[in-house]
Amino acid sequence: MIEIKKVEGKKQLAAFVDFPHILYEGDPNYVPELHIAQHDILTPGKHPFHKHSTMQLFLAYKDGVIKGRIAAILNNNHNKFKNVTEGFFGFYDLYNDREVSKKLLNEAEKWLIDKGATKMIGPVNPSTNETAGLLIDGFDSPPVAMMTYNKPYYLDLLTEEGFKKNVDLLAYDLPTNVVDKKTLKLKELLRQRLKDRNIIIRNINLKDFDSEVQKILKVYNAAWQENTGFVPMTDDEFKYLAKDLKMILDKDFAFVAEYEGNTIGFALAIPDINQTLIKIKKGRLLPTGIFKLLFGKKKINYVRVIALGVNKEYRKAGIEAFFYAEIIQRAMDKKIRGGEASWILEDNEMMNKGLLKMNAKVYKRYRIFEKAI
């Protein structure tokens, strides 16, 4: 017998957070999320997403044992920005059981319909500003920092319930030893050309971090607004994310572009902290996880280019190419083996062409689905 229950109280929330650890036990590519981070993002009052939107968590029990989980999500900021009536689902994890999947998705659908939604999109956890997409290709290696991972059968379970492709998100692998040398040779020429146009590229100033974050937020919300699924981040959401990223940030991989003192673009690559998190049991920092995290950071040999954007009127000036060249050069100087550029929308022609020119290859593909409800 399958029973779907709303998550209510600390005990069920803990079970919701911990379920993936049971599901993926023994999977060499599974990286546990930090327990405290997952707990906060799912708890009203802990994460700024809950200030403007709502979600309901569900657990599926079969013969009294948890067999799956899902979150139904109403992102009010998304609907207001896009002028739509869409709902989302996320935190979708389960055993390979079609009946469990059907009941979880139906329960989330009913909750969303009750809130006025006419379409169901996902998975997003809980929005495209956090982790998003279902891995559909590239199961042979662990995910990098802030990217998703799931079992291959999830794809069949979703399509069997009528979900269709909304958009694919691409992840590129770029080892430093295969980078097209022209990219690096042009770097200084690009720097001079930009300087001649009064565009300066510099590292982020960590001593003035709060001010830098405010400037970067303006670029983020302007440069990404035409992207599929984009929702502007609130000040609180961006500050929350920035605070988390600051703990692992390497200023040598964080850049801003300025025109006459105004920030017009930024690029950020972060160390692949998943190389360390994969060794932390159930994502818990205490009692020993914190030491694995601190000492493991020194051994990380891969980065993720997590964000790279330029205000529309300054695109095609060479800023994006310079950002990538500078990140690659810094990675080579630090003896880092390479990096992932992700995620890139499949229809982002300029970014995809640029990465292919540098000899990057698509090695993982993620998909966001949709279904009319």
Short mmCIF file of C-alpha atoms in Angstrom, two decimals:
data_model
loop_
_atom_site.label_atom_id
_atom_site.label_comp_id
_atom_site.label_asym_id
_atom_site.label_seq_id
_atom_site.Cartn_x
_atom_site.Cartn_y
_atom_site.Cartn_z
CA MET A 1 0.00 0.00 0.00
CA ILE A 2 1.30 3.43 -0.99
CA GLU A 3 0.50 6.45 1.13
CA ILE A 4 1.49 10.06 0.41
CA LYS A 5 1.92 12.25 3.47
CA LYS A 6 2.55 15.97 3.82
CA VAL A 7 5.76 16.73 5.65
CA GLU A 8 4.84 18.16 9.01
CA GLY A 9 7.21 18.65 11.92
CA LYS A 10 10.95 18.25 12.46
CA LYS A 11 11.02 14.45 12.34
CA GLN A 12 9.44 14.23 8.88
CA LEU A 13 11.57 17.12 7.59
CA ALA A 14 14.68 15.28 8.73
CA ALA A 15 13.43 12.16 6.94
CA PHE A 16 12.80 14.21 3.77
CA VAL A 17 16.34 15.63 3.86
CA ASP A 18 17.99 12.29 4.62
CA PHE A 19 16.06 10.11 2.16
CA PRO A 20 18.55 10.56 -0.74
CA HIS A 21 21.37 9.20 1.46
CA ILE A 22 19.44 5.94 1.77
CA LEU A 23 18.39 5.88 -1.89
CA TYR A 24 21.91 6.43 -3.27
CA GLU A 25 23.82 4.33 -0.74
CA GLY A 26 26.69 2.63 -2.52
CA ASP A 27 26.47 4.87 -5.62
CA PRO A 28 30.07 6.08 -6.23
CA ASN A 29 28.86 9.22 -8.04
CA TYR A 30 26.43 10.43 -5.37
CA VAL A 31 27.42 13.61 -3.54
CA PRO A 32 25.41 14.34 -0.37
CA GLU A 33 24.12 17.87 0.02
CA LEU A 34 25.21 19.65 3.19
CA HIS A 35 22.53 18.79 5.74
CA ILE A 36 22.33 22.29 7.20
CA ALA A 37 21.96 23.89 3.75
CA GLN A 38 19.18 21.50 2.69
CA HIS A 39 17.37 21.94 5.99
CA ASP A 40 17.46 25.73 5.66
CA ILE A 41 16.28 25.89 2.04
CA LEU A 42 13.25 23.76 2.94
CA THR A 43 12.32 25.69 6.09
CA PRO A 44 10.18 28.86 6.03
CA GLY A 45 11.99 31.62 7.87
CA LYS A 46 15.42 30.15 7.14
CA HIS A 47 15.76 30.84 3.41
CA PRO A 48 14.66 34.06 1.62
CA PHE A 49 12.79 32.12 -1.08
CA HIS A 50 9.99 31.60 1.44
CA LYS A 51 9.48 35.36 1.81
CA HIS A 52 7.76 35.53 -1.59
CA SER A 53 6.81 31.94 -2.43
CA THR A 54 5.52 28.70 -0.94
CA MET A 55 6.20 25.00 -1.18
CA GLN A 56 4.71 21.82 0.21
CA LEU A 57 6.85 18.74 0.82
CA PHE A 58 5.51 15.21 0.43
CA LEU A 59 6.85 11.78 1.35
CA ALA A 60 5.70 8.49 -0.21
CA TYR A 61 5.41 5.51 2.11
CA LYS A 62 5.06 1.95 0.86
CA ASP A 63 4.23 -0.59 3.54
CA GLY A 64 5.39 1.97 6.10
CA VAL A 65 8.80 2.58 4.49
CA ILE A 66 9.75 5.84 2.73
CA LYS A 67 10.11 5.18 -1.00
CA GLY A 68 10.12 8.70 -2.47
CA ARG A 69 9.82 12.43 -1.96
CA ILE A 70 8.74 15.54 -3.87
CA ALA A 71 8.14 19.26 -3.32
CA ALA A 72 5.28 21.20 -4.93
CA ILE A 73 6.43 24.79 -5.42
CA LEU A 74 4.55 27.99 -6.17
CA ASN A 75 7.07 30.65 -7.17
CA ASN A 76 5.08 33.88 -6.99
CA ASN A 77 8.00 35.98 -8.22
CA HIS A 78 8.29 33.80 -11.34
CA ASN A 79 4.59 34.08 -12.12
CA LYS A 80 4.59 37.82 -11.57
CA PHE A 81 7.72 38.37 -13.69
CA LYS A 82 6.52 36.16 -16.56
CA ASN A 83 2.81 36.98 -16.15
CA VAL A 84 1.94 33.27 -16.08
CA THR A 85 0.19 30.77 -13.81
CA GLU A 86 2.85 28.09 -13.54
CA GLY A 87 3.77 25.75 -10.74
CA PHE A 88 6.94 23.77 -10.14
CA PHE A 89 8.12 20.55 -8.61
CA GLY A 90 11.49 19.71 -7.16
CA PHE A 91 13.43 17.56 -4.70
CA TYR A 92 12.11 14.61 -6.73
CA ASP A 93 13.80 11.41 -5.54
CA LEU A 94 12.49 7.88 -5.45
CA TYR A 95 13.10 4.21 -6.09
CA ASN A 96 12.30 2.82 -9.52
CA ASP A 97 8.59 2.43 -8.84
CA ARG A 98 6.11 3.83 -11.35
CA GLU A 99 3.21 3.75 -8.88
CA VAL A 100 5.15 5.73 -6.29
CA SER A 101 6.15 8.25 -8.95
CA LYS A 102 2.58 8.60 -10.19
CA LYS A 103 1.18 9.19 -6.72
CA LEU A 104 3.88 11.71 -5.76
CA LEU A 105 3.46 13.71 -8.98
CA ASN A 106 -0.33 13.58 -8.71
CA GLU A 107 -0.21 14.88 -5.14
CA ALA A 108 2.07 17.74 -6.14
CA GLU A 109 -0.19 18.46 -9.14
CA LYS A 110 -3.31 18.61 -6.96
CA TRP A 111 -1.62 21.02 -4.57
CA LEU A 112 -0.56 23.28 -7.44
CA ILE A 113 -3.99 23.22 -9.11
CA ASP A 114 -5.47 24.27 -5.81
CA LYS A 115 -3.11 27.26 -5.89
CA GLY A 116 -4.27 28.23 -9.39
CA ALA A 117 -1.42 26.76 -11.45
CA THR A 118 -2.10 25.57 -15.01
CA LYS A 119 1.30 24.09 -15.79
CA MET A 120 3.82 22.03 -13.81
CA ILE A 121 7.54 22.52 -14.49
CA GLY A 122 10.61 20.91 -13.01
CA PRO A 123 12.66 19.68 -11.42
CA VAL A 124 13.93 22.87 -9.78
CA ASN A 125 15.12 22.98 -6.20
CA PRO A 126 13.29 25.28 -5.57
CA SER A 127 13.97 27.60 -8.55
CA THR A 128 16.38 28.05 -11.45
CA ASN A 129 18.41 30.27 -9.15
CA GLU A 130 19.29 27.15 -7.15
CA THR A 131 20.01 23.62 -8.42
CA ALA A 132 17.85 22.68 -11.40
CA GLY A 133 17.33 20.07 -14.08
CA LEU A 134 17.21 16.29 -14.36
CA LEU A 135 20.44 14.60 -15.43
CA ILE A 136 19.66 12.69 -18.64
CA ASP A 137 23.18 12.11 -20.02
CA GLY A 138 26.56 11.86 -18.30
CA PHE A 139 26.09 9.39 -15.46
CA ASP A 140 29.70 8.21 -15.44
CA SER A 141 31.08 10.86 -13.07
CA PRO A 142 29.92 12.76 -9.97
CA PRO A 143 28.23 16.15 -10.38
CA VAL A 144 30.30 19.26 -9.71
CA ALA A 145 29.46 21.93 -7.17
CA MET A 146 25.79 23.00 -7.14
CA MET A 147 24.76 20.64 -9.95
CA THR A 148 22.19 17.86 -9.70
CA TYR A 149 22.49 14.09 -9.85
CA ASN A 150 19.87 11.37 -10.15
CA LYS A 151 19.31 7.79 -11.28
CA PRO A 152 18.85 7.19 -15.05
CA TYR A 153 15.36 5.75 -14.54
CA TYR A 154 13.98 9.14 -13.42
CA LEU A 155 13.67 10.11 -17.09
CA ASP A 156 11.35 7.19 -17.85
CA LEU A 157 9.26 7.79 -14.73
CA LEU A 158 8.62 11.42 -15.70
CA THR A 159 7.89 10.77 -19.37
CA GLU A 160 5.51 7.95 -18.43
CA GLU A 161 3.46 10.54 -16.51
CA GLY A 162 3.17 12.82 -19.54
CA PHE A 163 6.02 15.24 -18.87
CA LYS A 164 7.66 16.67 -21.98
CA LYS A 165 10.86 18.59 -22.60
CA ASN A 166 10.81 22.27 -21.70
CA VAL A 167 14.52 22.99 -22.23
CA ASP A 168 17.90 21.27 -21.96
CA LEU A 169 20.79 22.61 -19.92
CA LEU A 170 24.32 21.78 -21.04
CA ALA A 171 27.47 21.21 -19.03
CA TYR A 172 30.81 21.55 -20.83
CA ASP A 173 34.07 19.93 -19.76
CA LEU A 174 37.21 21.89 -20.60
CA PRO A 175 40.50 20.27 -19.54
CA THR A 176 43.31 22.83 -19.44
CA ASN A 177 45.52 20.62 -21.63
CA VAL A 178 43.13 20.72 -24.61
CA VAL A 179 42.30 24.43 -24.59
CA ASP A 180 42.68 26.08 -27.96
CA LYS A 181 45.90 28.08 -27.65
CA LYS A 182 44.48 30.97 -29.68
CA THR A 183 42.18 31.68 -26.74
CA LEU A 184 45.14 32.42 -24.47
CA LYS A 185 47.22 34.20 -27.10
CA LEU A 186 44.43 36.69 -27.72
CA LYS A 187 43.95 37.44 -24.03
CA GLU A 188 46.28 40.42 -23.77
CA LEU A 189 45.07 41.81 -27.09
CA LEU A 190 41.53 41.61 -25.75
CA ARG A 191 42.56 43.31 -22.53
CA GLN A 192 44.10 46.22 -24.45
CA ARG A 193 41.11 46.50 -26.79
CA LEU A 194 38.77 46.66 -23.83
CA LYS A 195 40.99 49.19 -22.09
CA ASP A 196 40.90 51.39 -25.18
CA ARG A 197 37.10 51.39 -24.79
CA ASN A 198 37.42 52.32 -21.10
CA ILE A 199 36.43 48.80 -20.03
CA ILE A 200 38.50 47.45 -17.17
CA ILE A 201 38.57 43.84 -15.95
CA ARG A 202 39.54 43.32 -12.31
CA ASN A 203 39.25 40.80 -9.52
CA ILE A 204 36.37 41.10 -7.08
CA ASN A 205 37.30 43.05 -3.95
CA LEU A 206 36.61 40.74 -1.01
CA LYS A 207 37.29 43.59 1.45
CA ASP A 208 34.32 45.44 -0.03
CA PHE A 209 32.27 42.29 -0.57
CA ASP A 210 28.81 43.64 0.29
CA SER A 211 29.16 46.53 -2.13
CA GLU A 212 30.47 44.23 -4.86
CA VAL A 213 27.50 41.89 -4.36
CA GLN A 214 25.02 44.74 -4.86
CA LYS A 215 26.69 45.77 -8.13
CA ILE A 216 26.85 42.19 -9.40
CA LEU A 217 23.17 41.59 -8.58
CA LYS A 218 22.18 44.43 -10.92
CA VAL A 219 24.17 42.82 -13.73
CA TYR A 220 22.77 39.37 -12.97
CA ASN A 221 19.17 40.51 -13.11
CA ALA A 222 19.78 42.52 -16.29
CA ALA A 223 22.02 40.11 -18.22
CA TRP A 224 20.01 36.94 -17.59
CA GLN A 225 16.48 38.29 -17.95
CA GLU A 226 15.98 36.99 -21.50
CA ASN A 227 17.05 33.44 -20.59
CA THR A 228 14.45 30.67 -20.47
CA GLY A 229 13.23 30.12 -16.93
CA PHE A 230 14.99 33.17 -15.50
CA VAL A 231 13.54 34.80 -12.40
CA PRO A 232 15.13 37.93 -10.91
CA MET A 233 16.78 37.29 -7.58
CA THR A 234 15.75 39.46 -4.66
CA ASP A 235 18.39 41.30 -2.65
CA ASP A 236 17.95 38.81 0.19
CA GLU A 237 18.27 35.77 -2.09
CA PHE A 238 21.42 37.08 -3.76
CA LYS A 239 23.02 38.02 -0.45
CA TYR A 240 22.17 34.58 0.94
CA LEU A 241 23.80 32.87 -2.06
CA ALA A 242 26.81 35.21 -1.97
CA LYS A 243 27.35 34.51 1.72
CA ASP A 244 27.44 30.76 1.03
CA LEU A 245 29.76 31.16 -1.96
CA LYS A 246 32.14 33.43 -0.06
CA MET A 247 33.13 30.48 2.12
CA ILE A 248 34.63 28.66 -0.87
CA LEU A 249 35.42 31.63 -3.11
CA ASP A 250 38.87 32.04 -4.65
CA LYS A 251 39.22 35.69 -5.68
CA ASP A 252 41.55 34.61 -8.50
CA PHE A 253 38.47 33.18 -10.22
CA ALA A 254 36.06 36.05 -9.55
CA PHE A 255 36.03 39.01 -11.94
CA VAL A 256 34.03 42.11 -12.71
CA ALA A 257 34.05 44.25 -15.84
CA GLU A 258 33.63 48.00 -15.42
CA TYR A 259 32.91 50.79 -17.88
CA GLU A 260 33.81 54.19 -16.49
CA GLY A 261 33.44 52.84 -12.97
CA ASN A 262 30.09 51.10 -13.53
CA THR A 263 29.88 47.30 -13.28
CA ILE A 264 28.71 45.88 -16.64
CA GLY A 265 29.67 42.22 -16.35
CA PHE A 266 31.03 39.56 -14.06
CA ALA A 267 32.40 36.03 -14.12
CA LEU A 268 32.67 33.55 -11.30
CA ALA A 269 34.29 30.14 -11.15
CA ILE A 270 34.22 28.21 -7.90
CA PRO A 271 36.34 25.29 -6.70
CA ASP A 272 34.54 21.98 -7.17
CA ILE A 273 33.76 21.53 -3.49
CA ASN A 274 31.94 18.29 -4.38
CA GLN A 275 35.34 16.60 -4.52
CA THR A 276 35.32 17.04 -0.74
CA LEU A 277 31.59 16.76 -0.02
CA ILE A 278 31.48 13.29 -1.60
CA LYS A 279 33.49 12.08 1.39
CA ILE A 280 31.25 13.63 4.06
CA LYS A 281 28.73 11.06 5.28
CA LYS A 282 25.13 12.24 4.99
CA GLY A 283 26.33 15.83 4.46
CA ARG A 284 26.89 16.36 8.17
CA LEU A 285 29.79 18.57 9.19
CA LEU A 286 29.86 17.31 12.78
CA PRO A 287 31.71 15.67 14.31
CA THR A 288 34.34 14.94 11.61
CA GLY A 289 32.89 16.33 8.38
CA ILE A 290 34.16 19.84 9.05
CA PHE A 291 37.77 18.61 9.05
CA LYS A 292 37.30 16.72 5.78
CA LEU A 293 35.88 19.91 4.29
CA LEU A 294 38.68 22.17 5.51
CA PHE A 295 41.57 19.89 4.57
CA GLY A 296 39.96 18.61 1.38
CA LYS A 297 39.66 22.11 -0.11
CA LYS A 298 43.42 22.21 -0.63
CA LYS A 299 43.33 19.15 -2.90
CA ILE A 300 40.57 20.33 -5.27
CA ASN A 301 41.80 20.23 -8.88
CA TYR A 302 38.68 21.26 -10.83
CA VAL A 303 36.49 24.37 -10.99
CA ARG A 304 32.99 25.20 -12.15
CA VAL A 305 32.30 28.37 -14.12
CA ILE A 306 29.03 29.05 -12.35
CA ALA A 307 28.15 32.46 -13.79
CA LEU A 308 29.35 34.61 -16.65
CA GLY A 309 27.26 37.49 -17.88
CA VAL A 310 27.53 40.88 -19.53
CA ASN A 311 24.92 43.60 -19.94
CA LYS A 312 23.33 43.36 -23.40
CA GLU A 313 24.75 46.59 -24.80
CA TYR A 314 28.33 45.45 -24.08
CA ARG A 315 28.13 41.96 -25.54
CA LYS A 316 30.36 41.07 -28.50
CA ALA A 317 32.98 43.52 -27.19
CA GLY A 318 35.18 40.59 -26.19
CA ILE A 319 34.45 40.67 -22.45
CA GLU A 320 33.09 37.10 -22.33
CA ALA A 321 36.08 35.75 -24.28
CA PHE A 322 38.48 37.56 -21.96
CA PHE A 323 36.72 36.20 -18.87
CA TYR A 324 37.09 32.62 -20.10
CA ALA A 325 40.71 33.13 -21.16
CA GLU A 326 41.59 34.62 -17.77
CA ILE A 327 39.89 31.79 -15.86
CA ILE A 328 41.71 29.20 -17.98
CA GLN A 329 45.06 30.92 -17.50
CA ARG A 330 44.58 31.12 -13.73
CA ALA A 331 43.59 27.44 -13.65
CA MET A 332 46.75 26.48 -15.55
CA ASP A 333 48.89 28.59 -13.22
CA LYS A 334 47.38 26.78 -10.22
CA LYS A 335 47.89 23.34 -11.79
CA ILE A 336 44.13 22.76 -11.95
CA ARG A 337 43.24 20.03 -14.45
CA GLY A 338 40.21 21.79 -15.91
CA GLY A 339 36.71 23.03 -15.33
CA GLU A 340 33.04 22.70 -16.10
CA ALA A 341 31.05 25.52 -17.67
CA SER A 342 27.46 25.06 -16.57
CA TRP A 343 24.73 25.27 -17.01
CA ILE A 344 24.37 26.69 -20.51
CA LEU A 345 20.96 26.86 -22.16
CA GLU A 346 20.93 24.78 -25.34
CA ASP A 347 19.61 27.80 -27.30
CA ASN A 348 22.31 30.20 -26.04
CA GLU A 349 24.03 30.26 -29.42
CA MET A 350 26.78 32.75 -28.60
CA MET A 351 27.92 30.99 -25.43
CA ASN A 352 27.75 27.51 -26.95
CA LYS A 353 29.76 28.55 -30.03
CA GLY A 354 32.37 30.25 -27.86
CA LEU A 355 32.89 27.16 -25.70
CA LEU A 356 33.15 24.84 -28.69
CA LYS A 357 35.80 27.13 -30.21
CA MET A 358 37.88 26.67 -27.07
CA ASN A 359 37.63 22.86 -27.53
CA ALA A 360 35.17 22.37 -24.68
CA LYS A 361 32.84 19.38 -25.03
CA VAL A 362 29.31 18.77 -23.78
CA TYR A 363 29.71 15.91 -21.31
CA LYS A 364 26.52 16.18 -19.25
CA ARG A 365 22.99 17.16 -20.21
CA TYR A 366 20.15 18.14 -17.91
CA ARG A 367 16.49 18.61 -18.75
CA ILE A 368 13.64 20.66 -17.33
CA PHE A 369 10.21 19.19 -18.05
CA GLU A 370 6.71 20.59 -18.27
CA LYS A 371 3.15 19.33 -18.26
CA ALA A 372 -0.19 21.09 -18.56
CA ILE A 373 -2.35 20.51 -15.48
#
